[in-house]
Amino acid sequence: LSPRDYDTFVAPYQKMVLDKIKEKYPDVPTVVYIKHSGALVERMAGTGVDVVSLDWTVDMAEGRERIANGRAKAGFDGPGGVQG
């Protein structure tokens, strides 16, 4: 998914769903995961989600730097493991 396609076809609707969840269930944490999301990390965080899940294509240290403070990160280290 290209950043342009994400901005056009996904982000507005993803944010709409997240906003409705937060409106009705403000204490429920939200997570977004998109496979092969390296080019979308900042955009995913910008939707207001609580946790941005990074797939194995994103280095965890780089992901931490790219996501604003206050957001949780979860990383999938490929088929072999999970990082927190």
PDB file of C-alpha atoms in Angstrom:
ATOM      1  CA  LEU A   1       0.000   0.000   0.000  1.00  0.00           C
ATOM      2  CA  SER A   2       1.555   3.280  -1.036  1.00  0.00           C
ATOM      3  CA  PRO A   3       1.473   6.316   1.276  1.00  0.00           C
ATOM      4  CA  ARG A   4      -0.729   8.113  -1.259  1.00  0.00           C
ATOM      5  CA  ASP A   5      -3.218   5.240  -1.404  1.00  0.00           C
ATOM      6  CA  TYR A   6      -3.220   4.987   2.397  1.00  0.00           C
ATOM      7  CA  ASP A   7      -3.963   8.711   2.714  1.00  0.00           C
ATOM      8  CA  THR A   8      -6.761   8.487   0.147  1.00  0.00           C
ATOM      9  CA  PHE A   9      -8.414   5.129   0.679  1.00  0.00           C
ATOM     10  CA  VAL A  10      -7.586   4.033   4.227  1.00  0.00           C
ATOM     11  CA  ALA A  11      -6.674   6.781   6.706  1.00  0.00           C
ATOM     12  CA  PRO A  12      -9.965   8.733   6.588  1.00  0.00           C
ATOM     13  CA  TYR A  13     -12.026   5.598   7.194  1.00  0.00           C
ATOM     14  CA  GLN A  14      -9.609   4.134   9.717  1.00  0.00           C
ATOM     15  CA  LYS A  15      -9.763   7.390  11.687  1.00  0.00           C
ATOM     16  CA  MET A  16     -13.564   7.412  11.479  1.00  0.00           C
ATOM     17  CA  VAL A  17     -13.741   3.903  12.948  1.00  0.00           C
ATOM     18  CA  LEU A  18     -11.159   4.706  15.641  1.00  0.00           C
ATOM     19  CA  ASP A  19     -13.011   7.898  16.606  1.00  0.00           C
ATOM     20  CA  LYS A  20     -16.287   5.978  16.971  1.00  0.00           C
ATOM     21  CA  ILE A  21     -14.604   3.318  19.108  1.00  0.00           C
ATOM     22  CA  LYS A  22     -13.018   5.985  21.330  1.00  0.00           C
ATOM     23  CA  GLU A  23     -16.322   7.833  21.614  1.00  0.00           C
ATOM     24  CA  LYS A  24     -18.209   4.781  22.833  1.00  0.00           C
ATOM     25  CA  TYR A  25     -15.367   2.963  24.642  1.00  0.00           C
ATOM     26  CA  PRO A  26     -12.796   5.601  25.659  1.00  0.00           C
ATOM     27  CA  ASP A  27     -10.801   3.216  27.871  1.00  0.00           C
ATOM     28  CA  VAL A  28     -10.396   0.470  25.282  1.00  0.00           C
ATOM     29  CA  PRO A  29      -6.955   0.576  23.675  1.00  0.00           C
ATOM     30  CA  THR A  30      -6.854   0.499  19.889  1.00  0.00           C
ATOM     31  CA  VAL A  31      -4.231  -1.163  17.714  1.00  0.00           C
ATOM     32  CA  VAL A  32      -3.494  -0.805  14.027  1.00  0.00           C
ATOM     33  CA  TYR A  33      -1.491  -3.336  12.051  1.00  0.00           C
ATOM     34  CA  ILE A  34      -0.726  -3.158   8.356  1.00  0.00           C
ATOM     35  CA  LYS A  35       1.559  -5.708   6.746  1.00  0.00           C
ATOM     36  CA  HIS A  36       4.656  -4.194   5.095  1.00  0.00           C
ATOM     37  CA  SER A  37       3.921  -0.848   6.732  1.00  0.00           C
ATOM     38  CA  GLY A  38       7.403   0.698   6.777  1.00  0.00           C
ATOM     39  CA  ALA A  39       6.373   3.706   4.686  1.00  0.00           C
ATOM     40  CA  LEU A  40       3.216   4.278   6.739  1.00  0.00           C
ATOM     41  CA  VAL A  41       4.424   4.355  10.357  1.00  0.00           C
ATOM     42  CA  GLU A  42       3.870   8.076  10.958  1.00  0.00           C
ATOM     43  CA  ARG A  43       0.593   8.019   9.069  1.00  0.00           C
ATOM     44  CA  MET A  44      -0.717   5.107  11.133  1.00  0.00           C
ATOM     45  CA  ALA A  45       0.188   6.921  14.359  1.00  0.00           C
ATOM     46  CA  GLY A  46      -1.560  10.033  13.056  1.00  0.00           C
ATOM     47  CA  THR A  47      -4.962   8.324  13.054  1.00  0.00           C
ATOM     48  CA  GLY A  48      -5.116   8.534  16.862  1.00  0.00           C
ATOM     49  CA  VAL A  49      -4.569   4.839  17.470  1.00  0.00           C
ATOM     50  CA  ASP A  50      -3.066   3.847  20.844  1.00  0.00           C
ATOM     51  CA  VAL A  51      -0.707   1.151  19.569  1.00  0.00           C
ATOM     52  CA  VAL A  52       1.079   1.049  16.227  1.00  0.00           C
ATOM     53  CA  SER A  53       2.102  -2.469  15.365  1.00  0.00           C
ATOM     54  CA  LEU A  54       5.325  -2.643  13.377  1.00  0.00           C
ATOM     55  CA  ASP A  55       5.893  -5.595  11.104  1.00  0.00           C
ATOM     56  CA  TRP A  56       9.243  -7.256  10.505  1.00  0.00           C
ATOM     57  CA  THR A  57      10.141  -4.773   7.759  1.00  0.00           C
ATOM     58  CA  VAL A  58      10.511  -1.943  10.320  1.00  0.00           C
ATOM     59  CA  ASP A  59      13.475  -1.853  12.696  1.00  0.00           C
ATOM     60  CA  MET A  60      12.125  -1.469  16.253  1.00  0.00           C
ATOM     61  CA  ALA A  61      14.582   1.285  17.200  1.00  0.00           C
ATOM     62  CA  GLU A  62      13.729   3.230  14.044  1.00  0.00           C
ATOM     63  CA  GLY A  63      10.024   2.663  14.651  1.00  0.00           C
ATOM     64  CA  ARG A  64      10.306   4.117  18.164  1.00  0.00           C
ATOM     65  CA  GLU A  65      11.960   7.232  16.757  1.00  0.00           C
ATOM     66  CA  ARG A  66       9.314   7.647  14.062  1.00  0.00           C
ATOM     67  CA  ILE A  67       6.287   7.315  16.348  1.00  0.00           C
ATOM     68  CA  ALA A  68       5.369  10.164  18.680  1.00  0.00           C
ATOM     69  CA  ASN A  69       5.939   9.711  22.404  1.00  0.00           C
ATOM     70  CA  GLY A  70       2.965   8.349  24.258  1.00  0.00           C
ATOM     71  CA  ARG A  71       2.199   5.703  21.652  1.00  0.00           C
ATOM     72  CA  ALA A  72       2.880   2.073  22.346  1.00  0.00           C
ATOM     73  CA  LYS A  73       4.726   0.012  19.788  1.00  0.00           C
ATOM     74  CA  ALA A  74       4.462  -3.694  19.149  1.00  0.00           C
ATOM     75  CA  GLY A  75       6.828  -5.410  16.784  1.00  0.00           C
ATOM     76  CA  PHE A  76       6.673  -8.644  14.901  1.00  0.00           C
ATOM     77  CA  ASP A  77      10.128  -9.994  14.266  1.00  0.00           C
ATOM     78  CA  GLY A  78       9.093 -12.068  11.284  1.00  0.00           C
ATOM     79  CA  PRO A  79       7.682 -15.557  11.611  1.00  0.00           C
ATOM     80  CA  GLY A  80       9.888 -16.292  14.617  1.00  0.00           C
ATOM     81  CA  GLY A  81       8.890 -13.860  17.331  1.00  0.00           C
ATOM     82  CA  VAL A  82       7.256 -10.844  18.855  1.00  0.00           C
ATOM     83  CA  GLN A  83       8.911  -7.769  20.384  1.00  0.00           C
ATOM     84  CA  GLY A  84       7.380  -5.204  22.717  1.00  0.00           C
TER      85      GLY A  84
END
